PDB file of C-alpha atoms in Angstrom:
ATOM      1  CA  MET L   1       0.067   0.143   0.055  1.00  0.00           C
ATOM      2  CA  LYS L   2       2.772   2.417   0.856  1.00  0.00           C
ATOM      3  CA  PRO L   3       4.410   2.217  -2.813  1.00  0.00           C
ATOM      4  CA  LEU L   4       1.068   2.937  -4.425  1.00  0.00           C
ATOM      5  CA  LEU L   5       0.744   6.047  -2.083  1.00  0.00           C
ATOM      6  CA  LEU L   6       4.136   7.200  -2.745  1.00  0.00           C
ATOM      7  CA  PHE L   7       3.406   6.704  -6.592  1.00  0.00           C
ATOM      8  CA  VAL L   8       0.356   8.640  -6.355  1.00  0.00           C
ATOM      9  CA  VAL L   9       1.817  11.604  -4.535  1.00  0.00           C
ATOM     10  CA  LEU L  10       4.892  11.721  -7.075  1.00  0.00           C
ATOM     11  CA  PHE L  11       2.412  11.426 -10.047  1.00  0.00           C
ATOM     12  CA  PHE L  12       0.607  14.511  -8.977  1.00  0.00           C
ATOM     13  CA  HIS L  13       3.374  16.610  -7.712  1.00  0.00           C
ATOM     14  CA  PHE L  14       5.864  16.106 -10.407  1.00  0.00           C
ATOM     15  CA  PRO L  15       3.755  17.552 -13.432  1.00  0.00           C
ATOM     16  CA  ALA L  16       3.323  20.811 -10.975  1.00  0.00           C
ATOM     17  CA  PHE L  17       7.052  20.876 -10.686  1.00  0.00           C
ATOM     18  CA  ILE L  18       7.775  20.691 -14.237  1.00  0.00           C
ATOM     19  CA  ALA L  19       4.816  23.371 -14.921  1.00  0.00           C
ATOM     20  CA  SER L  20       6.718  25.474 -12.497  1.00  0.00           C
ATOM     21  CA  GLN L  21       9.893  25.203 -14.474  1.00  0.00           C
ATOM     22  CA  GLY L  22       8.302  26.617 -17.663  1.00  0.00           C
ATOM     23  CA  ASP L  23       6.389  29.725 -16.071  1.00  0.00           C
ATOM     24  CA  ILE L  24       9.222  31.959 -16.310  1.00  0.00           C
ATOM     25  CA  ILE L  25       8.358  32.204 -20.069  1.00  0.00           C
ATOM     26  CA  ASP L  26       4.766  32.512 -19.267  1.00  0.00           C
ATOM     27  CA  GLU L  27       5.576  35.486 -16.939  1.00  0.00           C
ATOM     28  CA  LEU L  28       8.025  37.148 -19.259  1.00  0.00           C
ATOM     29  CA  CYS L  29       5.105  37.228 -21.834  1.00  0.00           C
ATOM     30  CA  ALA L  30       2.892  39.126 -19.633  1.00  0.00           C
ATOM     31  CA  GLN L  31       5.560  41.244 -18.418  1.00  0.00           C
ATOM     32  CA  PHE L  32       6.068  42.406 -22.110  1.00  0.00           C
ATOM     33  CA  ARG L  33       2.373  42.599 -22.697  1.00  0.00           C
ATOM     34  CA  SER L  34       2.468  45.142 -19.905  1.00  0.00           C
ATOM     35  CA  ALA L  35       5.407  46.940 -20.751  1.00  0.00           C
ATOM     36  CA  ASN L  36       6.896  46.231 -17.323  1.00  0.00           C
ATOM     37  CA  SER L  37      10.699  46.964 -17.954  1.00  0.00           C
ATOM     38  CA  LYS L  38      11.468  46.801 -13.958  1.00  0.00           C
ATOM     39  CA  ASP L  39       9.855  43.326 -13.552  1.00  0.00           C
ATOM     40  CA  ILE L  40      11.636  42.111 -16.932  1.00  0.00           C
ATOM     41  CA  ALA L  41      14.914  43.615 -15.956  1.00  0.00           C
ATOM     42  CA  SER L  42      14.694  41.710 -12.246  1.00  0.00           C
ATOM     43  CA  ASN L  43      15.061  38.442 -14.328  1.00  0.00           C
ATOM     44  CA  PHE L  44      18.373  39.922 -16.347  1.00  0.00           C
ATOM     45  CA  SER L  45      21.800  38.598 -15.343  1.00  0.00           C
ATOM     46  CA  SER L  46      24.366  41.065 -14.521  1.00  0.00           C
ATOM     47  CA  SER L  47      25.166  41.600 -18.031  1.00  0.00           C
ATOM     48  CA  VAL L  48      22.953  41.269 -21.069  1.00  0.00           C
ATOM     49  CA  ASP L  49      23.422  40.785 -24.653  1.00  0.00           C
ATOM     50  CA  LEU L  50      20.769  43.195 -25.756  1.00  0.00           C
ATOM     51  CA  ILE L  51      19.846  43.542 -29.613  1.00  0.00           C
ATOM     52  CA  ILE L  52      16.855  45.869 -30.273  1.00  0.00           C
ATOM     53  CA  ILE L  53      15.958  46.353 -33.791  1.00  0.00           C
ATOM     54  CA  ASP L  54      19.438  47.222 -35.263  1.00  0.00           C
ATOM     55  CA  GLU L  55      21.359  48.286 -32.322  1.00  0.00           C
ATOM     56  CA  GLU L  56      23.331  45.673 -30.264  1.00  0.00           C
ATOM     57  CA  ASP L  57      25.843  45.603 -27.432  1.00  0.00           C
ATOM     58  CA  VAL L  58      26.592  44.067 -24.157  1.00  0.00           C
ATOM     59  CA  TYR L  59      24.795  46.202 -21.216  1.00  0.00           C
ATOM     60  CA  SER L  60      24.799  46.062 -17.437  1.00  0.00           C
ATOM     61  CA  LYS L  61      21.485  45.213 -15.838  1.00  0.00           C
ATOM     62  CA  ALA L  62      20.660  48.895 -15.035  1.00  0.00           C
ATOM     63  CA  GLN L  63      21.492  49.902 -18.653  1.00  0.00           C
ATOM     64  CA  ALA L  64      19.673  47.443 -20.123  1.00  0.00           C
ATOM     65  CA  GLU L  65      16.494  48.200 -18.131  1.00  0.00           C
ATOM     66  CA  GLN L  66      16.585  51.983 -19.207  1.00  0.00           C
ATOM     67  CA  ILE L  67      17.043  50.891 -22.898  1.00  0.00           C
ATOM     68  CA  LEU L  68      13.816  48.381 -22.776  1.00  0.00           C
ATOM     69  CA  ARG L  69      12.002  51.154 -20.900  1.00  0.00           C
ATOM     70  CA  SER L  70      13.032  53.568 -23.654  1.00  0.00           C
ATOM     71  CA  PHE L  71      11.819  50.842 -26.312  1.00  0.00           C
ATOM     72  CA  PHE L  72       8.294  50.516 -24.555  1.00  0.00           C
ATOM     73  CA  SER L  73       8.081  54.052 -24.506  1.00  0.00           C
ATOM     74  CA  LYS L  74       8.283  54.389 -28.534  1.00  0.00           C
ATOM     75  CA  TYR L  75       6.382  50.974 -29.018  1.00  0.00           C
ATOM     76  CA  THR L  76       3.389  50.673 -26.493  1.00  0.00           C
ATOM     77  CA  PRO L  77       2.599  46.915 -26.426  1.00  0.00           C
ATOM     78  CA  ILE L  78      -1.073  45.871 -27.361  1.00  0.00           C
ATOM     79  CA  LYS L  79      -0.541  42.049 -27.552  1.00  0.00           C
ATOM     80  CA  SER L  80       2.257  39.538 -26.698  1.00  0.00           C
ATOM     81  CA  THR L  81       1.947  35.573 -27.296  1.00  0.00           C
ATOM     82  CA  ILE L  82       4.383  32.867 -26.995  1.00  0.00           C
ATOM     83  CA  ILE L  83       5.484  31.523 -30.502  1.00  0.00           C
ATOM     84  CA  HIS L  84       8.363  28.964 -29.259  1.00  0.00           C
ATOM     85  CA  ARG L  85       9.407  27.765 -26.100  1.00  0.00           C
ATOM     86  CA  LEU L  86      12.106  25.380 -25.146  1.00  0.00           C
ATOM     87  CA  ASN L  87      12.480  24.018 -21.598  1.00  0.00           C
ATOM     88  CA  THR L  88      14.050  20.440 -21.990  1.00  0.00           C
ATOM     89  CA  ASN L  89      17.485  21.331 -20.698  1.00  0.00           C
ATOM     90  CA  PRO L  90      17.416  21.543 -17.027  1.00  0.00           C
ATOM     91  CA  ASN L  91      20.057  24.541 -17.235  1.00  0.00           C
ATOM     92  CA  PHE L  92      18.654  26.390 -20.171  1.00  0.00           C
ATOM     93  CA  ARG L  93      15.594  28.104 -21.200  1.00  0.00           C
ATOM     94  CA  TYR L  94      14.563  29.951 -24.588  1.00  0.00           C
ATOM     95  CA  GLY L  95      11.276  31.572 -25.365  1.00  0.00           C
ATOM     96  CA  ALA L  96      10.268  33.442 -28.711  1.00  0.00           C
ATOM     97  CA  LEU L  97       7.251  35.938 -28.510  1.00  0.00           C
ATOM     98  CA  SER L  98       5.226  37.886 -30.944  1.00  0.00           C
ATOM     99  CA  LEU L  99       5.062  41.336 -29.512  1.00  0.00           C
ATOM    100  CA  ILE L 100       2.433  43.665 -31.230  1.00  0.00           C
ATOM    101  CA  THR L 101       2.657  47.529 -30.410  1.00  0.00           C
ATOM    102  CA  LYS L 102       1.066  50.484 -31.460  1.00  0.00           C
ATOM    103  CA  ASN L 103       3.730  51.125 -34.078  1.00  0.00           C
ATOM    104  CA  GLY L 104       4.535  47.816 -35.460  1.00  0.00           C
ATOM    105  CA  SER L 105       4.991  43.876 -34.583  1.00  0.00           C
ATOM    106  CA  PHE L 106       8.150  42.465 -33.237  1.00  0.00           C
ATOM    107  CA  ARG L 107       9.760  39.136 -32.553  1.00  0.00           C
ATOM    108  CA  VAL L 108      11.188  38.681 -29.080  1.00  0.00           C
ATOM    109  CA  SER L 109      13.807  36.211 -28.412  1.00  0.00           C
ATOM    110  CA  ILE L 110      14.723  35.466 -24.744  1.00  0.00           C
ATOM    111  CA  THR L 111      17.651  33.158 -23.802  1.00  0.00           C
ATOM    112  CA  LEU L 112      17.937  32.314 -19.965  1.00  0.00           C
ATOM    113  CA  LYS L 113      20.678  30.371 -18.327  1.00  0.00           C
ATOM    114  CA  LYS L 114      20.389  28.928 -14.750  1.00  0.00           C
ATOM    115  CA  ASN L 115      22.468  30.435 -12.206  1.00  0.00           C
ATOM    116  CA  GLY L 116      21.905  28.713  -8.789  1.00  0.00           C
ATOM    117  CA  SER L 117      18.452  27.777  -8.389  1.00  0.00           C
ATOM    118  CA  ALA L 118      16.774  30.687 -10.725  1.00  0.00           C
ATOM    119  CA  PHE L 119      17.112  31.451 -14.367  1.00  0.00           C
ATOM    120  CA  PHE L 120      18.549  34.951 -15.488  1.00  0.00           C
ATOM    121  CA  ILE L 121      18.320  36.381 -19.168  1.00  0.00           C
ATOM    122  CA  THR L 122      21.491  36.610 -20.860  1.00  0.00           C
ATOM    123  CA  GLU L 123      20.452  37.727 -24.222  1.00  0.00           C
ATOM    124  CA  LEU L 124      17.283  39.664 -25.248  1.00  0.00           C
ATOM    125  CA  LYS L 125      16.456  40.183 -28.989  1.00  0.00           C
ATOM    126  CA  ILE L 126      13.746  42.393 -30.195  1.00  0.00           C
ATOM    127  CA  GLU L 127      13.559  42.389 -33.996  1.00  0.00           C
ATOM    128  CA  THR L 128      10.979  43.640 -36.500  1.00  0.00           C
ATOM    129  CA  GLU L 129       8.637  40.986 -37.595  1.00  0.00           C
ATOM    130  CA  LYS L 130       9.021  40.043 -41.451  1.00  0.00           C
TER     131      LYS L 130
END
C-alpha cells in the first residue's frame, strides 16, 4: 500500500514541478504585454546581450532596463503571445514571443541560463517581424 501511495503523491506533484519550471516564459510574456521593464529587468543577469531592432551591445542590468524602458515608450505593447518555448534542458530556457505594438510588430527572443536555482536572461533580442 505504501508504494502505491508514494507513486500517487509523486505522480500528482511531478507535473506541477515541471509546469513551474516553464512559468518564467509565461511570466515574461505577460511582462512584455504590460511593458513592465522593471520586472523584466529583475530577470536579467548581471550583463545582458541586448539587441533591439538594429542596435546590439552588452549592457549592465541597469543600462539594459533603461534601454528596454525607452523601447516601450516608443512602442507601446498591445498584445504578446508565445510562439516557441524550449524548456527541456534543466540549465537553459528559450522563448520566442510575438509582440504587437501600436507602431509595429516584433519578434522577441529570450535566452535564459540557470544560475543557482533561478534562471536569468543572458540575451534579449527584439527584431521587427518579417
